[in-house]
Amino acid sequence: MKILITSDWNTDAINGVVTSINNLMYGLRARGHEVKLLALSSSHQTRITEDGWEVASLPADFVYPEARLRVGLMTKIYDKVIEWGPDIVHSQCEFSTFLMAHHIAHECDIPIVHTYHTVYEDYTHYIGFKHIKNLKYIPGRKLNKKVATKAVAEFSKTISRFCQGMIAPTEKVKDLLLGYDSKCPVFVVPSGITLENFRQTLSDDEKANLRNKYEISDDEIVALFLGRVAKEKNINEVMKYISSRDENVKLLVVGDGPELENLKKLATKMDINDRVKFVGMADPKDVWKYYQLGDFFTSASTSETQGLTYIEALSSGLPLLCRKDPCLDDVVEEGENGCLFTNEDEFYSGMDRVLEILNSDGYDRKLIGQSAEKFSRESFARTLETIYLDTLNRYKEEKEKINRAENLKLLIHKVNEYLQLDLLGRLGGSEDENNSDNEI
């Protein structure tokens, strides 16, 4: 198959959507498919890349931090993509490139499958320009959450009308889409990751150097958060919980985002700079090292559609201590590879259990890593290949039904014309002659 993937994020960006796309492209190509990516460029220039095409764009921080919007005419790009002749389009974002995906699908007469990566209900605090400084007097700056949530539901339902299938990374997202009254089939497919990347071994010297760099003593346990540092991740909650206990646990926050400076100020205000260390953005090639440095992974986020960092952490052999969320239903085996919490008391009891796991005689990072096997990129690509083929077959069947209906309608019209002419002939005149007689 020729598979076109569209995304508002190019491969230079660092987030879960890009990770999912990269793993999907690798997995599909390994299965013999021709895959190209149509994405927004990180500049105002359109260019051809090794993976496909990047379209000129401009920053759109008023929508979401680091977001971008397409600019310029698309005729040449459309011509090149249509000339290539994809069999199916797999859209990964709902904005600029979704419109492009719809246009290409229409021109090529092919179906669209769309992955719903983002639970927008958890991001309504970005709507209405509230996250932009010095915009205090813009109308609608404070948008009612109920109104925003309803708008998200209508928007998501509208997107589904243009798709022949939607991919939900978890049952949580599927239930959400069905609640929005999705107008196309919804399939649950967990995004795959490259498990081998997180099963590398960090040498004792490298680990010692990293611990020294972040002032982590030999007897301290490292609680790791790795991901986008944003308000919806609730990192401040984990900071509060960990700093309130006397255990020798230090929180290491790896990542960058709009909330980083606020969290640093909060750590200073709470006088916990010795308990919380901010690494900032890590080089993608070195991310695995921080998982190896950590002893357990923690997060209080409820905004995840799947939470790829949770799977990465498990692959690295880290038990999880995370806020309970439906996206973790098939990930965390309570007391075996981690614990879930919904409040402060459950966090502390969960941390005690995780520390027991770490200190038990049978603790083995490799055993915990085995619980992530089902999330491999090979399994991911294989499942989506099946969905593509099923969607193509359904699309062709529906087109044939429409064609048969149109042909039947045309046949009925022709038969009616014939019967009319035959009746006029029997009455001894043409339709024009009868009309003339009636007028006289």
XYZ file of C-alpha atoms in Angstrom:
440
model
C 0.000 0.000 0.000
C 0.920 3.643 -0.430
C 0.128 5.292 2.902
C 0.105 9.062 3.432
C 0.467 10.227 7.048
C -0.420 13.850 7.814
C 0.580 15.778 10.925
C 0.778 19.332 12.270
C 4.045 18.278 13.961
C 7.191 17.553 11.952
C 9.788 15.019 13.018
C 11.953 17.697 14.694
C 9.307 18.176 17.395
C 9.535 16.151 20.592
C 6.189 14.846 21.818
C 4.064 11.708 21.932
C 2.434 12.334 18.543
C 5.800 12.485 16.771
C 7.040 9.402 18.607
C 3.917 7.513 17.539
C 4.283 8.640 13.904
C 7.974 7.716 13.717
C 7.321 4.247 15.101
C 4.358 3.756 12.773
C 6.371 4.759 9.696
C 9.196 2.415 10.679
C 6.821 -0.482 11.366
C 4.842 -0.041 8.141
C 7.961 0.275 6.005
C 9.350 -2.866 7.614
C 6.189 -4.622 6.420
C 6.829 -3.519 2.834
C 4.539 -0.485 2.547
C 5.465 2.834 0.933
C 4.895 5.567 3.511
C 5.208 9.336 3.160
C 4.684 12.104 5.715
C 2.993 15.427 4.959
C 3.692 17.731 7.912
C 4.018 21.397 8.820
C 7.508 22.829 8.538
C 9.130 24.505 11.521
C 9.749 27.532 9.260
C 7.948 29.613 6.636
C 9.445 27.523 3.835
C 7.980 24.484 2.093
C 10.456 21.708 1.388
C 10.835 18.105 0.306
C 12.233 15.756 2.979
C 13.417 12.159 3.116
C 10.030 11.191 4.535
C 7.854 13.289 2.227
C 6.921 16.977 2.370
C 6.953 19.800 4.924
C 4.607 22.740 4.372
C 5.360 26.371 5.232
C 3.877 27.441 8.572
C 3.878 30.217 11.152
C 3.827 30.069 14.966
C 0.358 29.882 16.520
C 1.017 30.190 20.242
C -2.396 31.827 20.642
C -3.871 28.356 19.956
C -1.433 26.246 21.976
C 2.209 26.752 23.011
C 4.535 25.733 20.143
C 1.584 25.121 17.783
C 1.888 26.162 14.123
C -0.566 26.960 11.319
C -0.173 26.398 7.586
C 0.419 29.402 5.330
C 0.587 29.927 1.573
C -0.929 28.199 -1.441
C -0.828 24.416 -1.567
C -1.374 23.703 -5.266
C 2.143 22.367 -5.991
C 2.172 20.134 -2.909
C -1.291 18.792 -3.670
C -0.196 18.029 -7.247
C 2.879 16.120 -6.051
C 0.953 14.081 -3.463
C -1.869 13.285 -5.895
C 0.684 12.333 -8.548
C 2.272 9.937 -6.044
C -1.175 8.361 -5.622
C -1.727 7.235 -2.009
C -4.162 4.386 -1.296
C -5.192 5.722 2.118
C -4.586 8.778 4.316
C -3.811 8.450 8.022
C -4.331 11.849 9.666
C -2.707 12.507 13.055
C -3.883 16.074 13.837
C -7.203 17.892 13.607
C -6.207 21.309 12.322
C -4.090 22.532 9.366
C -3.057 19.182 7.943
C -6.482 17.612 8.482
C -7.913 20.014 5.921
C -5.113 18.985 3.575
C -5.793 15.294 4.256
C -9.475 15.787 3.441
C -8.678 17.584 0.158
C -6.212 14.877 -0.932
C -8.596 12.056 0.025
C -11.356 13.723 -1.989
C -9.162 14.239 -5.062
C -7.753 10.684 -4.940
C -11.107 9.138 -3.938
C -9.563 7.299 -0.964
C -10.549 6.929 2.709
C -9.189 8.786 5.750
C -8.277 7.083 9.007
C -7.634 9.508 11.867
C -5.860 9.017 15.204
C -7.364 11.021 18.077
C -4.224 11.758 20.107
C -5.405 14.595 22.334
C -8.159 14.736 24.940
C -8.991 18.374 24.265
C -11.273 18.598 27.294
C -8.102 18.596 29.403
C -6.625 21.462 27.382
C -9.470 23.992 27.549
C -7.309 26.241 29.754
C -5.379 27.077 26.573
C -8.549 28.227 24.784
C -9.429 31.922 24.882
C -5.853 33.269 24.935
C -5.508 32.783 28.695
C -1.980 31.366 28.380
C -0.620 34.451 26.557
C 0.834 37.223 28.673
C -0.238 40.851 28.303
C -3.591 39.993 26.697
C -5.752 40.878 29.662
C -8.414 42.763 27.764
C -9.150 40.437 24.846
C -12.859 39.439 24.826
C -13.343 35.766 25.652
C -10.012 35.500 27.457
C -11.750 33.607 30.229
C -13.792 30.998 28.418
C -16.378 29.052 30.389
C -15.143 25.464 30.742
C -18.593 24.012 30.078
C -18.860 25.970 26.840
C -15.334 24.940 25.831
C -16.063 21.275 26.561
C -19.228 21.367 24.462
C -17.290 23.019 21.636
C -14.691 20.231 21.839
C -17.429 17.591 21.573
C -19.002 19.224 18.505
C -15.615 19.733 16.899
C -14.623 16.085 17.442
C -17.946 14.839 16.050
C -17.476 17.033 12.978
C -14.004 15.594 12.381
C -15.453 12.070 12.498
C -17.907 12.906 9.699
C -15.005 13.209 7.255
C -13.325 9.954 8.322
C -13.937 6.315 7.509
C -12.320 5.224 10.760
C -10.882 6.712 13.966
C -8.053 5.284 16.053
C -8.249 5.606 19.830
C -5.035 4.762 21.734
C -7.063 3.446 24.706
C -10.586 2.423 25.707
C -10.756 5.724 27.591
C -10.480 7.654 24.328
C -12.876 5.320 22.509
C -15.532 5.889 25.181
C -14.950 9.635 24.859
C -15.409 9.551 21.075
C -18.541 7.426 21.326
C -19.838 9.919 23.876
C -19.264 12.634 21.286
C -21.468 10.601 18.920
C -18.654 9.717 16.516
C -19.970 9.177 12.984
C -17.446 6.506 11.946
C -16.077 3.224 13.391
C -13.649 3.626 16.305
C -10.765 1.167 16.793
C -8.592 0.870 19.920
C -4.917 0.602 18.990
C -2.226 1.449 21.585
C 0.624 3.422 20.016
C 3.786 1.377 19.686
C 7.270 2.269 20.854
C 10.787 1.057 20.113
C 11.269 -1.110 23.189
C 14.946 -1.776 22.467
C 15.792 1.925 22.860
C 14.889 1.770 26.539
C 16.616 -1.500 27.347
C 20.129 -0.209 27.024
C 22.399 -0.433 30.032
C 23.856 2.672 31.648
C 27.382 2.033 32.904
C 28.162 2.551 36.585
C 30.441 5.483 35.736
C 27.772 7.203 33.598
C 25.179 6.711 36.307
C 27.540 8.079 38.966
C 28.301 11.143 36.823
C 24.584 11.876 36.306
C 23.839 11.456 40.008
C 26.659 13.867 40.853
C 25.444 16.351 38.228
C 21.997 16.535 39.835
C 23.255 16.273 43.423
C 21.740 12.866 44.087
C 23.496 10.996 46.882
C 24.102 7.233 46.814
C 21.342 6.482 49.301
C 18.639 8.582 47.579
C 15.823 7.084 45.501
C 15.104 8.839 42.190
C 11.447 9.477 41.362
C 11.397 10.380 37.670
C 8.943 12.517 35.725
C 9.773 12.734 32.029
C 7.595 14.563 29.534
C 6.156 17.902 28.555
C 6.217 20.314 31.496
C 2.705 21.734 31.194
C -0.118 22.662 33.542
C -2.254 19.626 32.674
C 0.540 17.283 33.851
C -0.033 18.360 37.497
C 3.673 18.130 38.334
C 3.142 20.535 41.247
C 1.015 17.844 42.926
C 3.842 15.296 42.816
C 6.289 17.942 44.056
C 4.063 18.570 47.048
C 3.607 14.888 47.894
C 7.259 13.913 47.629
C 8.541 16.930 49.542
C 6.094 16.296 52.394
C 7.614 12.925 53.292
C 10.864 12.237 55.098
C 11.904 9.372 52.820
C 15.142 9.895 50.938
C 13.309 10.301 47.609
C 14.321 13.008 45.145
C 12.112 14.082 42.222
C 13.872 14.515 38.869
C 11.812 16.475 36.306
C 13.077 15.901 32.758
C 11.498 17.979 30.001
C 10.558 21.482 28.944
C 7.289 23.326 28.483
C 5.223 26.394 29.366
C 5.012 25.524 33.074
C 8.748 25.003 33.741
C 9.563 28.477 35.078
C 6.444 28.502 37.271
C 7.439 25.165 38.801
C 10.970 26.389 39.488
C 9.533 29.423 41.289
C 7.184 27.132 43.218
C 10.090 24.918 44.305
C 11.919 27.989 45.601
C 8.792 29.251 47.372
C 8.268 25.836 49.006
C 11.983 25.674 49.879
C 12.367 22.241 48.232
C 15.121 22.880 45.704
C 17.108 20.144 47.436
C 14.272 17.628 46.852
C 13.306 18.567 43.265
C 15.738 18.880 40.362
C 14.810 20.282 36.934
C 16.830 18.849 34.057
C 15.123 20.719 31.211
C 14.891 19.337 27.689
C 16.921 16.170 27.177
C 18.494 15.210 23.873
C 16.233 12.513 22.367
C 19.285 10.258 22.004
C 19.874 10.485 25.783
C 16.312 10.056 27.049
C 16.887 6.375 27.826
C 19.710 7.363 30.209
C 17.290 9.246 32.462
C 14.975 6.250 32.600
C 17.982 4.158 33.635
C 18.904 6.767 36.227
C 15.419 6.670 37.758
C 14.200 4.149 40.319
C 10.479 4.630 39.679
C 8.349 6.777 37.366
C 5.672 9.112 38.682
C 2.973 11.335 37.197
C -0.243 12.982 38.385
C -1.498 13.706 34.861
C -5.041 12.801 33.801
C -4.726 14.337 30.327
C -3.058 11.377 28.627
C -4.699 9.555 25.747
C -2.242 6.718 26.273
C 0.872 8.031 27.987
C 3.814 6.799 25.929
C 6.236 7.826 28.672
C 4.542 5.289 30.964
C 5.298 2.540 28.445
C 8.848 3.809 27.970
C 9.353 3.748 31.736
C 8.083 0.175 32.003
C 10.317 -0.859 29.098
C 13.222 0.572 31.071
C 12.208 -1.534 34.066
C 10.806 1.269 36.208
C 7.715 0.578 38.329
C 5.008 3.243 37.985
C 3.404 5.465 40.617
C 0.750 7.375 38.689
C -2.625 8.987 39.127
C -5.405 6.525 38.372
C -6.727 6.984 34.858
C -8.545 4.742 32.375
C -5.572 4.969 29.997
C -3.612 2.869 32.523
C -6.197 0.087 32.845
C -4.209 -2.234 30.607
C -0.791 -0.966 31.685
C -0.428 -1.076 35.474
C -0.673 -4.401 37.283
C -1.357 -3.120 40.793
C 1.436 -4.051 43.194
C 3.375 -5.901 40.490
C 4.741 -3.265 38.111
C 3.414 -0.206 39.920
C 0.610 1.465 41.873
C -2.119 4.006 41.166
C -3.399 6.838 43.358
C -6.323 9.257 43.429
C -5.387 11.305 46.525
C -2.508 12.129 48.860
C -2.971 9.121 51.158
C -3.051 6.714 48.202
C 0.086 8.349 46.804
C 1.950 7.677 50.040
C 0.722 4.096 50.378
C 1.530 3.560 46.703
C 5.028 4.954 47.174
C 5.555 2.622 50.145
C 4.534 -0.330 47.955
C 6.806 0.805 45.098
C 9.722 1.125 47.519
C 8.958 -2.411 48.735
C 9.147 -3.628 45.135
C 12.500 -1.898 44.674
C 13.901 -3.386 47.896
C 12.523 -6.915 47.465
C 14.880 -9.811 46.770
C 12.994 -10.703 43.596
C 13.161 -7.204 42.065
C 14.392 -7.352 38.475
C 14.086 -4.452 36.030
C 13.937 -6.929 33.133
C 10.848 -8.614 34.573
C 9.033 -5.301 34.870
C 10.151 -4.465 31.329
C 8.391 -7.571 30.008
C 4.988 -6.049 30.837
C 5.547 -3.569 27.978
C 5.984 -6.213 25.253
C 2.467 -5.759 23.866
C 3.258 -2.119 23.020
C 6.007 -2.816 20.479
C 6.052 -0.826 17.223
C 5.882 -4.081 15.252
C 2.560 -4.997 16.860
C 1.358 -1.406 16.343
C 2.067 -1.442 12.586
C 0.599 -4.917 12.118
C -2.690 -3.936 13.756
C -3.014 -0.715 11.758
C -2.245 -2.543 8.526
C -5.279 -4.744 9.211
C -7.444 -1.674 9.901
C -6.271 0.015 6.684
C -7.212 -3.039 4.615
C -10.579 -3.351 6.355
C -11.270 0.372 5.845
C -10.336 0.188 2.151
C -12.687 -2.768 1.644
C -15.548 -0.987 3.422
C -14.888 2.189 1.441
C -14.997 0.299 -1.866
C -18.178 -1.526 -0.849
C -19.872 1.745 0.106
C -18.785 3.339 -3.189
C -20.180 0.345 -5.082
C -23.491 0.669 -3.217
C -23.647 4.361 -4.115
C -22.789 3.595 -7.739
C -25.425 0.843 -7.892
C -28.009 3.210 -6.401
C -27.105 5.923 -8.906
C -27.188 3.436 -11.785
C -30.586 2.182 -10.633
C -31.857 5.751 -10.379
C -30.565 6.436 -13.907
C -32.183 3.237 -15.197
C -35.533 4.159 -13.650
C -35.259 7.611 -15.212
C -34.537 6.089 -18.636
C -37.420 3.625 -18.298
C -39.774 6.466 -17.383
C -38.601 8.439 -20.409
C -39.174 5.425 -22.658
C -42.662 4.807 -21.254
C -43.553 8.478 -21.713
C -42.383 8.454 -25.328
C -44.144 5.161 -25.979
C -47.409 6.544 -24.562
C -47.127 9.697 -26.650
C -46.477 7.590 -29.733
C -49.577 5.517 -29.065
C -51.620 8.733 -28.741
C -50.388 9.740 -32.196
C -48.089 12.685 -31.538
C -44.834 13.899 -30.087
C -44.520 15.599 -26.736
C -43.773 18.901 -28.497
C -46.830 18.576 -30.717
C -49.098 17.867 -27.757
C -47.672 20.841 -25.928
C -48.365 23.011 -28.994
C -51.952 21.772 -29.197
C -52.485 22.478 -25.518
C -51.177 26.011 -25.913
C -53.512 26.633 -28.923
